[in-house]
GROMACS .gro file of C-alpha atoms in nm:
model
  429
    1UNK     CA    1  -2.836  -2.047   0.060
    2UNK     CA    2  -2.501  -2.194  -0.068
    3UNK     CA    3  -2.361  -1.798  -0.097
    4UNK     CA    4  -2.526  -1.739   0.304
    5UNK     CA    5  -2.350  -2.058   0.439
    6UNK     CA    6  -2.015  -1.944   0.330
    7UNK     CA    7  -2.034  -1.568   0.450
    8UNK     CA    8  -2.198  -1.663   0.745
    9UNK     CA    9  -1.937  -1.901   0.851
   10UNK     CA   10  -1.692  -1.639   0.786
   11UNK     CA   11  -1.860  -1.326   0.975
   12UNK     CA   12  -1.889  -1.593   1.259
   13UNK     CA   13  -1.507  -1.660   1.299
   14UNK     CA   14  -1.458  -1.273   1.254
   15UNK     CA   15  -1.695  -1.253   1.538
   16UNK     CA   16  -1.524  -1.472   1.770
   17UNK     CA   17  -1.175  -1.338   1.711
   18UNK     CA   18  -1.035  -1.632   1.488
   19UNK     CA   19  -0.741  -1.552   1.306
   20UNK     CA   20  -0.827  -1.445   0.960
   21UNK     CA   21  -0.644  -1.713   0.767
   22UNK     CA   22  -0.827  -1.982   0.999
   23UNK     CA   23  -1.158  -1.784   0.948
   24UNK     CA   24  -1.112  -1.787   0.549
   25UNK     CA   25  -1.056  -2.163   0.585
   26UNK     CA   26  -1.322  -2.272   0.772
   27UNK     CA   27  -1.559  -2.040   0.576
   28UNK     CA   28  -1.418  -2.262   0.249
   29UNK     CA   29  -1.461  -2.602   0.445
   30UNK     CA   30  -1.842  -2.498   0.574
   31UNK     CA   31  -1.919  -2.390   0.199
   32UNK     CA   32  -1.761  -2.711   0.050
   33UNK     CA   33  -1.953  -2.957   0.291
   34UNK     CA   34  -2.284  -2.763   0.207
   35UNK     CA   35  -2.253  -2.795  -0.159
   36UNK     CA   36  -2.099  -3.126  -0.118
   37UNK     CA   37  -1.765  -3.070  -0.268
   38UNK     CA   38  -1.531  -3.334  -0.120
   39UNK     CA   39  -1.278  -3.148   0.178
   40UNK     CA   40  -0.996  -3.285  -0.001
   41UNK     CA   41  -1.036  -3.051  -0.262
   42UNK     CA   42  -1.043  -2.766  -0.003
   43UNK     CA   43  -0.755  -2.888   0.084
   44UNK     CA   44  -0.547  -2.897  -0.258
   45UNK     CA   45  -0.693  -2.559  -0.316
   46UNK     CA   46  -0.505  -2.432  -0.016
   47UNK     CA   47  -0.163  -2.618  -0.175
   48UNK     CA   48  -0.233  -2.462  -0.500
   49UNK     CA   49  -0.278  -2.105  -0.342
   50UNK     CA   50   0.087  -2.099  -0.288
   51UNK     CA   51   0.253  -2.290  -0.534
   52UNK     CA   52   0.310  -2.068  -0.745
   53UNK     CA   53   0.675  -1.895  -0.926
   54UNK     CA   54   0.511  -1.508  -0.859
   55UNK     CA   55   0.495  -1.576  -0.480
   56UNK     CA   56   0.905  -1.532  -0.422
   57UNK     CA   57   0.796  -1.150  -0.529
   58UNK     CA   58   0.659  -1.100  -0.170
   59UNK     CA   59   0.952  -1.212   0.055
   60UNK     CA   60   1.186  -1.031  -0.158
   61UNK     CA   61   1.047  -0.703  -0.159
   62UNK     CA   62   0.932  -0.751   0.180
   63UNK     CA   63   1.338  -0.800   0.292
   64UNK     CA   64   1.453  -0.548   0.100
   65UNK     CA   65   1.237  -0.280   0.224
   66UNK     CA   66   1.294  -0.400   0.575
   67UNK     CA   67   1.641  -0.400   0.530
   68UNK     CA   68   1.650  -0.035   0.394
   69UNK     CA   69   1.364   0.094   0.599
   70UNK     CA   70   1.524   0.049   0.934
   71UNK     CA   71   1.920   0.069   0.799
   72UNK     CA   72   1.925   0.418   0.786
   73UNK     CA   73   1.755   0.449   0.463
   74UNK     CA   74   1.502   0.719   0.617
   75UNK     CA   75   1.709   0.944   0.793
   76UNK     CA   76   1.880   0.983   0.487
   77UNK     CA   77   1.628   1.042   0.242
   78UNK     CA   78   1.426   1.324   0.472
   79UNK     CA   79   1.767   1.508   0.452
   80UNK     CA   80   1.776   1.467   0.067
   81UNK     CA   81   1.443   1.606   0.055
   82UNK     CA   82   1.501   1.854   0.308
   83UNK     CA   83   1.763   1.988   0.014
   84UNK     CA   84   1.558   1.951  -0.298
   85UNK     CA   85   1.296   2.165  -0.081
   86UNK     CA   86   1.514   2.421   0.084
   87UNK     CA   87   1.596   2.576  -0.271
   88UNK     CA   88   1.279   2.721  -0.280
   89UNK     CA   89   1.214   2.816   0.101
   90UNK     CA   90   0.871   2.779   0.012
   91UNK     CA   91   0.615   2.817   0.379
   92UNK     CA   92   0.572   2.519   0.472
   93UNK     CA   93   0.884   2.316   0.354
   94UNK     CA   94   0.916   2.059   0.623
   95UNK     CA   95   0.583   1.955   0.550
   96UNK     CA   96   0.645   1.929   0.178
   97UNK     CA   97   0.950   1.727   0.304
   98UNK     CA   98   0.746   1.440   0.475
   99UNK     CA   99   0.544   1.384   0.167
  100UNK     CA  100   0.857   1.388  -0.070
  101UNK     CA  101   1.025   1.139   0.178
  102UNK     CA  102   0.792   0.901   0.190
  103UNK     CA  103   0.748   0.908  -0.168
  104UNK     CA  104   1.147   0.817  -0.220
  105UNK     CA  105   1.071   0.555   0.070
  106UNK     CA  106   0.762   0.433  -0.092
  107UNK     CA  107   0.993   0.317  -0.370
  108UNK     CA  108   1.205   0.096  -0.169
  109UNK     CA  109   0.998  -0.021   0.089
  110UNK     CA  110   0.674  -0.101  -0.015
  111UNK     CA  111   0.510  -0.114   0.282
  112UNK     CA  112   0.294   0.177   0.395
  113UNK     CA  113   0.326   0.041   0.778
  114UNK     CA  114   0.698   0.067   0.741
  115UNK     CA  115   0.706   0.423   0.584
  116UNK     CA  116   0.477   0.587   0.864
  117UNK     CA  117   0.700   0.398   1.118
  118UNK     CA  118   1.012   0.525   0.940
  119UNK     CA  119   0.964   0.830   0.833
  120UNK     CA  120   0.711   0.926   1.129
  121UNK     CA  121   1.035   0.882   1.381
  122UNK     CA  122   1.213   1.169   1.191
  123UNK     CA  123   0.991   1.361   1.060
  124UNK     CA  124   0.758   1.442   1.346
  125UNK     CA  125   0.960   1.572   1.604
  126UNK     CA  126   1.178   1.759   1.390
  127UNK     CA  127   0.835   1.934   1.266
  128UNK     CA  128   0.730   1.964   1.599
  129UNK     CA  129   1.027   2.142   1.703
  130UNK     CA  130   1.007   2.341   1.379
  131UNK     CA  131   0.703   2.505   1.518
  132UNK     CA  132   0.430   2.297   1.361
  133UNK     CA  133   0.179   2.097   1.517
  134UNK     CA  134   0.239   1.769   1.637
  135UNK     CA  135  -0.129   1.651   1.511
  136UNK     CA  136  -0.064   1.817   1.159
  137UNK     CA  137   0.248   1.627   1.128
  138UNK     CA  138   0.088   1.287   1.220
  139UNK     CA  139  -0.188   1.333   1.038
  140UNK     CA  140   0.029   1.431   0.724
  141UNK     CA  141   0.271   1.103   0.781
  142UNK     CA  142   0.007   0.854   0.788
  143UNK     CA  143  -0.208   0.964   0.488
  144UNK     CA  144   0.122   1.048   0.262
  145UNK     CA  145   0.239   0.676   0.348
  146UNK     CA  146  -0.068   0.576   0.153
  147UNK     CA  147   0.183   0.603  -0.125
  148UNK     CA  148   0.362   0.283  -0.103
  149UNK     CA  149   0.031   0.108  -0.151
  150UNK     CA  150  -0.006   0.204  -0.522
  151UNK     CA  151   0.411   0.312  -0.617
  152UNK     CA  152   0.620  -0.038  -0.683
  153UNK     CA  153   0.755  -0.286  -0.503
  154UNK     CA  154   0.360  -0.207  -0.329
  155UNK     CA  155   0.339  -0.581  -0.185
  156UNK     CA  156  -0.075  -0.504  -0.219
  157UNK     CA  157  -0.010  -0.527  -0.591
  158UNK     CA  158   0.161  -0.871  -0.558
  159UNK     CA  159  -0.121  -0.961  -0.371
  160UNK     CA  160  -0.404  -0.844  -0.620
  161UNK     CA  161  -0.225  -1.013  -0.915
  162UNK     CA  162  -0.239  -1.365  -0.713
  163UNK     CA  163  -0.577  -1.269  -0.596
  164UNK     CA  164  -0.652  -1.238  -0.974
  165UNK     CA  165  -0.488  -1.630  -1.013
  166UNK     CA  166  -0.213  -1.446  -1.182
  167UNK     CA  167  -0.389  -1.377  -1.487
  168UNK     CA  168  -0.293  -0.952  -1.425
  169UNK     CA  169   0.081  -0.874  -1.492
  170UNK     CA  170   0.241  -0.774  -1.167
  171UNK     CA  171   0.518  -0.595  -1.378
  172UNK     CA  172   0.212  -0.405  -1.552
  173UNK     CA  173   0.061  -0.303  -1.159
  174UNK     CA  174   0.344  -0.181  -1.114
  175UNK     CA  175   0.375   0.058  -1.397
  176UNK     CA  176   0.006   0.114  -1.318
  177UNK     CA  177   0.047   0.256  -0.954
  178UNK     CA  178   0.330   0.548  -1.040
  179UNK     CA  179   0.108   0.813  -1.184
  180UNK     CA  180  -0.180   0.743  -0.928
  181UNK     CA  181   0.091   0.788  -0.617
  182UNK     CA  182   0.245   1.040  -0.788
  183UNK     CA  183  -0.063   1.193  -0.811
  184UNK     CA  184  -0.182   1.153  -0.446
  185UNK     CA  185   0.143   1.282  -0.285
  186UNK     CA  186   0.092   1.592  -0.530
  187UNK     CA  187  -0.237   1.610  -0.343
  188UNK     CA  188  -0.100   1.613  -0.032
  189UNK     CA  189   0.192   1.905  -0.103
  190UNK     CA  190  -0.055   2.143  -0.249
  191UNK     CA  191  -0.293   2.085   0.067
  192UNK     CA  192   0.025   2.139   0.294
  193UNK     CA  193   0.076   2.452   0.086
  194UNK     CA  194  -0.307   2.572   0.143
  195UNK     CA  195  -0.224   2.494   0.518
  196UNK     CA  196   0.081   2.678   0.552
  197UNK     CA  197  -0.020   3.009   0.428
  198UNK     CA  198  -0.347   2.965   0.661
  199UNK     CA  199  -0.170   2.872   0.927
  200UNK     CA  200   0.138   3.063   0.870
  201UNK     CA  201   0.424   2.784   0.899
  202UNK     CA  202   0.771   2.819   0.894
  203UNK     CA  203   0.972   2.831   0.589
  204UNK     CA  204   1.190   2.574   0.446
  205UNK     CA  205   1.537   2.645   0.543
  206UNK     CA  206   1.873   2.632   0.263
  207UNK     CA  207   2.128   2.390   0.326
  208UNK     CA  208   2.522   2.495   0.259
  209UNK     CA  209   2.617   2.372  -0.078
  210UNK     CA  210   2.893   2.153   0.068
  211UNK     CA  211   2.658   1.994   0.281
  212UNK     CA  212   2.401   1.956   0.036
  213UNK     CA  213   2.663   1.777  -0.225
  214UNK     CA  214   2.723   1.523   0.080
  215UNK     CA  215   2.367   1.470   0.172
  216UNK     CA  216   2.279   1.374  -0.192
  217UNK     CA  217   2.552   1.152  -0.268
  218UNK     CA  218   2.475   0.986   0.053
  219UNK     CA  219   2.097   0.938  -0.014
  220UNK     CA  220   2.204   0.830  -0.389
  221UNK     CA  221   2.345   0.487  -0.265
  222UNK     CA  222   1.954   0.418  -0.145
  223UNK     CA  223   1.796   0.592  -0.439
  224UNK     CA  224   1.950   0.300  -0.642
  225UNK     CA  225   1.740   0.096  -0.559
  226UNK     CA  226   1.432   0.261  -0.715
  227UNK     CA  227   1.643   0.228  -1.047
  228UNK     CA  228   1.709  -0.136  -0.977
  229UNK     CA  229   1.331  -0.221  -0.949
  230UNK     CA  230   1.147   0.041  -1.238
  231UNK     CA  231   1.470   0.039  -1.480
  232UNK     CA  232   1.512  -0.357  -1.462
  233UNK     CA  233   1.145  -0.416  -1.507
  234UNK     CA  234   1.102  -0.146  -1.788
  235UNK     CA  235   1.431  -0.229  -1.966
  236UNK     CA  236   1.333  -0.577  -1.983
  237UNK     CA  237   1.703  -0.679  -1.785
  238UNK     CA  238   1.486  -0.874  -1.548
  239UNK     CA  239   1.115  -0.970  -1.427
  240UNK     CA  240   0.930  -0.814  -1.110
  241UNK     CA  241   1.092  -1.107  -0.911
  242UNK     CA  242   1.385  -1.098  -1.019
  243UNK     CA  243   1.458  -0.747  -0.977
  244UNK     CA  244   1.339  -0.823  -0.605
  245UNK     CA  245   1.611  -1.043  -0.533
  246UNK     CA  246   1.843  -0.775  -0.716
  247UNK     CA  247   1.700  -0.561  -0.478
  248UNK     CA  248   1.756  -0.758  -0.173
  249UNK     CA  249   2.093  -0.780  -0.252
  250UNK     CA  250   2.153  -0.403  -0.318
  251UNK     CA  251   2.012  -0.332   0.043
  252UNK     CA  252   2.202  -0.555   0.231
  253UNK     CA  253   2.527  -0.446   0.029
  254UNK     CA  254   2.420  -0.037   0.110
  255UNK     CA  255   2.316  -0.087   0.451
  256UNK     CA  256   2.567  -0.325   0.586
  257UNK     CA  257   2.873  -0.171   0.389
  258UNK     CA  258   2.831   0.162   0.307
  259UNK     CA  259   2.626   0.315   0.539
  260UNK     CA  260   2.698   0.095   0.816
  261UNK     CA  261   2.435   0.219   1.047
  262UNK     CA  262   2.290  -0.127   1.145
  263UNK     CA  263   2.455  -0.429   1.352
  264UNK     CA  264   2.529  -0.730   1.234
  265UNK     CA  265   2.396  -0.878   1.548
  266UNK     CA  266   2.045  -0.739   1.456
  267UNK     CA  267   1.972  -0.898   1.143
  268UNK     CA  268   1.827  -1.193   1.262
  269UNK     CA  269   1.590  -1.059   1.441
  270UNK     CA  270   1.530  -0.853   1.118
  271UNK     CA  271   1.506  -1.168   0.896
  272UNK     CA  272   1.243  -1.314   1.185
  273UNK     CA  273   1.034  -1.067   1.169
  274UNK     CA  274   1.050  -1.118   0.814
  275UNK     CA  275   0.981  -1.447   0.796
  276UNK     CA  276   0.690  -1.365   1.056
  277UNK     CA  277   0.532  -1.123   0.778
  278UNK     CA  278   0.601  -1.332   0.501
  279UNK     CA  279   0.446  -1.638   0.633
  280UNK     CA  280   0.099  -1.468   0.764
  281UNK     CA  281   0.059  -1.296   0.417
  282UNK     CA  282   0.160  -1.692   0.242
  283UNK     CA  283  -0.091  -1.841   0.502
  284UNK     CA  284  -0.392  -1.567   0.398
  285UNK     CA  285  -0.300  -1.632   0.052
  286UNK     CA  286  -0.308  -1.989   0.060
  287UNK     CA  287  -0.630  -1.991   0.271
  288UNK     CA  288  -0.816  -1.698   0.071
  289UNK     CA  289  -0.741  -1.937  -0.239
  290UNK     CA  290  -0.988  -2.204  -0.124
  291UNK     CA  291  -1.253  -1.975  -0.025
  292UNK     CA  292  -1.216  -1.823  -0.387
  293UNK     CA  293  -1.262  -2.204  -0.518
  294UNK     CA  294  -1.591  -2.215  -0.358
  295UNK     CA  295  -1.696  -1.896  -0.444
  296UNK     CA  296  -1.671  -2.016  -0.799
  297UNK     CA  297  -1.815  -2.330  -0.745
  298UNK     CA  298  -2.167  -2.122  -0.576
  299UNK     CA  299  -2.136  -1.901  -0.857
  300UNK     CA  300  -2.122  -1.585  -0.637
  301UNK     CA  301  -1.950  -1.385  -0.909
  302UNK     CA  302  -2.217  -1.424  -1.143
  303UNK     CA  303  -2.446  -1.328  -0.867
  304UNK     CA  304  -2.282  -0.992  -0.793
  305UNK     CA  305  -2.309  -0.907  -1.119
  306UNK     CA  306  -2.669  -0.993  -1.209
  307UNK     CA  307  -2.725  -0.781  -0.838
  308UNK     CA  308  -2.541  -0.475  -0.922
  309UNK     CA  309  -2.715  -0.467  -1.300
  310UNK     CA  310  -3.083  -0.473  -1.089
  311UNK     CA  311  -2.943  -0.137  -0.938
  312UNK     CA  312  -2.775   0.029  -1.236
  313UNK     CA  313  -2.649  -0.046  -1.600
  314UNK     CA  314  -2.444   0.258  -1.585
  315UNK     CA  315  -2.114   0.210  -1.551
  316UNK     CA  316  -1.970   0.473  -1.359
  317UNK     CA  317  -2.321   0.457  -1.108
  318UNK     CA  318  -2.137   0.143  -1.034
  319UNK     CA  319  -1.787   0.196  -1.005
  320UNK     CA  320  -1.923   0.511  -0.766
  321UNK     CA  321  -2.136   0.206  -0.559
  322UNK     CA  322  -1.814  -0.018  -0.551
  323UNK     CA  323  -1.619   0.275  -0.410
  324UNK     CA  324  -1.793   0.284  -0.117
  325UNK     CA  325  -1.852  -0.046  -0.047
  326UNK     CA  326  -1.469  -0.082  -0.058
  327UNK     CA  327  -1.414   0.200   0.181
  328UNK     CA  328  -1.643   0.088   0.421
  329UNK     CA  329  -1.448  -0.246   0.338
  330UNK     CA  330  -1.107  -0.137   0.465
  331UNK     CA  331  -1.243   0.042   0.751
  332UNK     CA  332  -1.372  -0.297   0.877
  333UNK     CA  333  -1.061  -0.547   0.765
  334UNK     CA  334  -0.758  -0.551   0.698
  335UNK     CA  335  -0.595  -0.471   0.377
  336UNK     CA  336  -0.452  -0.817   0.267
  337UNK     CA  337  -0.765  -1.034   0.348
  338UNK     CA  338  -0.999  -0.765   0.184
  339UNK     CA  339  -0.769  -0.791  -0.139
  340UNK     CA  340  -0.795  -1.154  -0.115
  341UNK     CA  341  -1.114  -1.201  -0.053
  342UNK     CA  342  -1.313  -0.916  -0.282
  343UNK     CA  343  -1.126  -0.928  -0.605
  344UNK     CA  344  -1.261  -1.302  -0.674
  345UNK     CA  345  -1.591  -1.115  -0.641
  346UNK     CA  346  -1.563  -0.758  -0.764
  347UNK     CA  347  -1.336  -0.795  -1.051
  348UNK     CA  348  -1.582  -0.999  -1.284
  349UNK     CA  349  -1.846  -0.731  -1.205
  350UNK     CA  350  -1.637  -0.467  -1.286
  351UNK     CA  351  -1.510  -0.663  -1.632
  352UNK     CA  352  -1.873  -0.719  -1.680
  353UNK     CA  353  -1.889  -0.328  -1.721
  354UNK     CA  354  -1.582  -0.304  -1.955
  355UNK     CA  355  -1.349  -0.175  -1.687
  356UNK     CA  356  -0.952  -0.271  -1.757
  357UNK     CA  357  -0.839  -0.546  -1.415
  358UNK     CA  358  -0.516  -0.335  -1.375
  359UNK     CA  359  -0.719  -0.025  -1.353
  360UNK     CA  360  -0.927  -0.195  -1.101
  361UNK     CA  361  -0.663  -0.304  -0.901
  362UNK     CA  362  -0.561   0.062  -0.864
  363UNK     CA  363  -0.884   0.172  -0.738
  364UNK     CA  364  -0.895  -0.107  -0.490
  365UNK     CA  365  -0.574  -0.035  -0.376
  366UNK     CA  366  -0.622   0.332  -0.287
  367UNK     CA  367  -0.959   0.245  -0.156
  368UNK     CA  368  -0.881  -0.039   0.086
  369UNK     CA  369  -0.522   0.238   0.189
  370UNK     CA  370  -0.751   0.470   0.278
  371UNK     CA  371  -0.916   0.218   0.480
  372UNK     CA  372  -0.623   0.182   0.673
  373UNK     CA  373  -0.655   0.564   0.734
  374UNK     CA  374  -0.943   0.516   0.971
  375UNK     CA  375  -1.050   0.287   1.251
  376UNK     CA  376  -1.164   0.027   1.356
  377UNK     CA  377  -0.881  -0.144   1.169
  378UNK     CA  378  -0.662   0.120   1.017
  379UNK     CA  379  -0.309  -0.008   1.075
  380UNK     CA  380  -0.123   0.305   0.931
  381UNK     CA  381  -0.326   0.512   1.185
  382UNK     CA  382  -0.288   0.318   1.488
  383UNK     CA  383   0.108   0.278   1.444
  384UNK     CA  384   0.118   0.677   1.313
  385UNK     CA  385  -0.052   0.772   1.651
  386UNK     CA  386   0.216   0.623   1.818
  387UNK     CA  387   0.492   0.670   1.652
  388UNK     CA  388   0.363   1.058   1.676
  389UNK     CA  389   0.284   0.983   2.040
  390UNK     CA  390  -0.105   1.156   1.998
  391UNK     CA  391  -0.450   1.024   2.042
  392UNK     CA  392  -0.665   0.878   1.746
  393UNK     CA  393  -0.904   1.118   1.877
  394UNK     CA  394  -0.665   1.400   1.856
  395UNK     CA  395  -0.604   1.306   1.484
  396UNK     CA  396  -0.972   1.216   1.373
  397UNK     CA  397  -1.059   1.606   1.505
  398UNK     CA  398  -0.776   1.726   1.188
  399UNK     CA  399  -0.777   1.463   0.974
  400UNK     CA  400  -1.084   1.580   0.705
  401UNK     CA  401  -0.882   1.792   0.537
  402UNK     CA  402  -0.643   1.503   0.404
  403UNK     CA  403  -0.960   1.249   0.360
  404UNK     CA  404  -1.112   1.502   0.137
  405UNK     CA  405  -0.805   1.534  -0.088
  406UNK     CA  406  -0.756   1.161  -0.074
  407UNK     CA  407  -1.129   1.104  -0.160
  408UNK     CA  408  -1.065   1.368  -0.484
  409UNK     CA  409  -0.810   1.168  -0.535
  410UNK     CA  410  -0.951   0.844  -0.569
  411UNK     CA  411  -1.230   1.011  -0.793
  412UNK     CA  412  -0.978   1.098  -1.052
  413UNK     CA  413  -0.835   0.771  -1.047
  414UNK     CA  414  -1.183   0.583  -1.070
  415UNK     CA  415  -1.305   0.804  -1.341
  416UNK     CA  416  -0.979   0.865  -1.561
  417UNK     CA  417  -0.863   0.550  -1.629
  418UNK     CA  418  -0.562   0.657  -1.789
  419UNK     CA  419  -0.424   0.769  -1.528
  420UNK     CA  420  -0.322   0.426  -1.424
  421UNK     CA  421  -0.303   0.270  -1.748
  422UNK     CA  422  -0.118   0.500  -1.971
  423UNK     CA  423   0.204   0.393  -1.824
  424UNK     CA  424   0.180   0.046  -1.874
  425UNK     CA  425   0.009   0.058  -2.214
  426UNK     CA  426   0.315   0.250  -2.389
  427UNK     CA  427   0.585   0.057  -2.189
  428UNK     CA  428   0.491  -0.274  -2.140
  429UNK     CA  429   0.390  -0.320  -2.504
   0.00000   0.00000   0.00000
């Protein structure tokens, strides 16, 4: 009854249309008066949730892909790519473009929202008027921008290592989510491949050597900043935080002075929207923290686990049966609540069954970005249908192909856990 009184509360604000932060809140104050837990401890637990050092990760990461993500950063990286791929004038090269553009983006940014926006803008029309559909090329920019959920600075990772009280190494997340995005936008070029000799679409085009000299010095201001954030962390010159204010720093200095493409008299309403971001993600956290508190307190972790061990004691029947309930999971909310509110749950079940929390955090990741691949809720899709001015029914009609391979995809990374952890395990020792 204690575990009912708490969900129910919270299904009920979903319901209604509360915020989510309010609904998380509420759910915690319902659960604490049932089990008669006095609301001033609700109410610390909410201070606690964001009082901690690791939280300046998230606004610096968040301002530092925002600053490179609309400076110009884009544009120039789809050209660089467009010249690593025109070598090769493989069929199909603007499509194996998008995918290697994002992933540069995905590197700075960390937000999959802002690469589909980003990237979407250019890429799209020019592989529209290239002579490929306008669908295909949606449908490849929103599933591609998955990336940035799993590559560093992902913000989702941030989020999972506070989810986890901070116990999980956001450094070590980080390491964890290269191979896995790596991986997934490998996925994606060898289905565009597939695609393009079907479908028969054009081939990638050779840039002048003078012209590709200039493109890649130009993109190699941006590319930087990828070396900033993995060569700081993994040389030890600073922490995860730290190398996001380094970050921050390097953007504004290569946007504002050497590329030049954005006005000064636009950055505040940059640094507002921002602050807008940052303080709905602090406000979830802080919120989600409470309802974790009572969770405890009901002993719904405990729970879980004695529930899933009545249906299986095999571990990967399991992490097969958590897979799906996290994809139907980030169909239905968002991808920072559903962090915050199933890893207090899921993550003692799944240490119950001797599987590593970083590992973990990758498979929720790519499950709850995949999520955002599909309605009701899916984010990426809804701003990738307009940014590629189709339909969500247009794109649900060609969008299996890319669900499939993202589906294989989180397979491997479910049931070979070194592909997340091998990285971290020989770096980070």
């Amino acid at each position: 009854m204690d575990i009912f009184v708490l969900l129910a509360a919270m299904l009920v604000c979903f319901v209604i249309g509360m915020p989510i932060a309010y609904s998380l809140a509420f759910a915690a104050i319902a659960g604490a008066w049932w089990i008669g837990i006095p609301l001033e401890a609700v109410m610390l637990k909410i201070s606690d949730g964001v009082s901690k050092v690791a939280m300046l990760t998230i606004p610096f990461f968040v301002l530092a892909g925002a600053i490179m993500a609309e400076g110009g950063m884009a544009r120039r990286l789809v050209a660089f790519a467009d010249v690593l791929v025109g070598f090769t004038r493989l069929r199909g090269g603007l499509s194996i473009v998008n995918v290697l553009a994002t992933t540069f983006l995905s590197g700075i940014s960390g937000s999959a929202v802002a690469d589909t926006s980003a990237i979407g803008s250019v890429m799209i029309p020019q592989m529209e008027r290239a002579g490929y559909p306008r669908v295909f090329a949606t449908n490849l920019t929103i599933t591609s921008s998955v990336q940035a959920l799993l590559v560093p600075p992902s913000h989702n990772a941030v989020l999972y290592s506070l989810a986890t009280g901070g116990t999980i190494s956001i450094s070590a997340l980080f390491m964890a989510g290269v191979f896995p995005g790596l991986l997934l936008g490998f996925s994606l070029i060898v289905l565009c491949l597939v695609i393009a000799y079907r479908d028969r679409h054009p081939p990638g085009q050779t840039a002048p050597a003078k012209d590709a000299i200039k493109i890649t010095i130009d993109a190699a201001w941006g590319l930087v900043t990828l070396v900033i954030i993995l060569g700081g962390i993994l040389g030890g010159i600073f922490t995860a935080i730290e190398a996001g204010a380094v970050a921050c720093i390097w953007a504004f200095f290569v946007t504002m002075f050497i590329y030049r493409d954005y006005r000064w008299r636009d950055l505040p309403a940059l640094l507002h929207r921002t602050l807008r971001t940052v303080a709905m993600v602090l406000t979830l956290i802080a919120c989600a923290s409470s309802v974790g508190y009572v969770m405890a307190l009901t002993q719904m972790p405990a729970k879980m686990t004695a529930f899933f061990l009545s249906i299986s004691s095999n571990k990967y029947v399991i992490l097969f049966l958590i897979n799906i309930l996290l994809l139907v999971l980030g169909t239905l909310v968002d991808m920072a609540p559903s962090i915050l509110i199933a890893t207090p749950i899921l993550l003692p079940v799944m240490q119950n069954f001797g599987v590593d929390p970083v590992h973990f955090g990758m498979i929720m990741l790519l499950n709850l970005g995949i999520g955002l691949c599909h309605p009701p809720v899916g984010s990426i899709l809804f701003v990738g249908c307009a940014v590629g001015k189709v339909t969500i029914e247009q794109v649900m009609r060609k969008i299996w192909p890319f669900y499939t391979v993202m589906f294989l995809v989180l397979m491997l990374v479910t049931y070979v856990p070194e592909i997340s952890l091998w990285l971290p395990r020989h770096v980070l020792r």
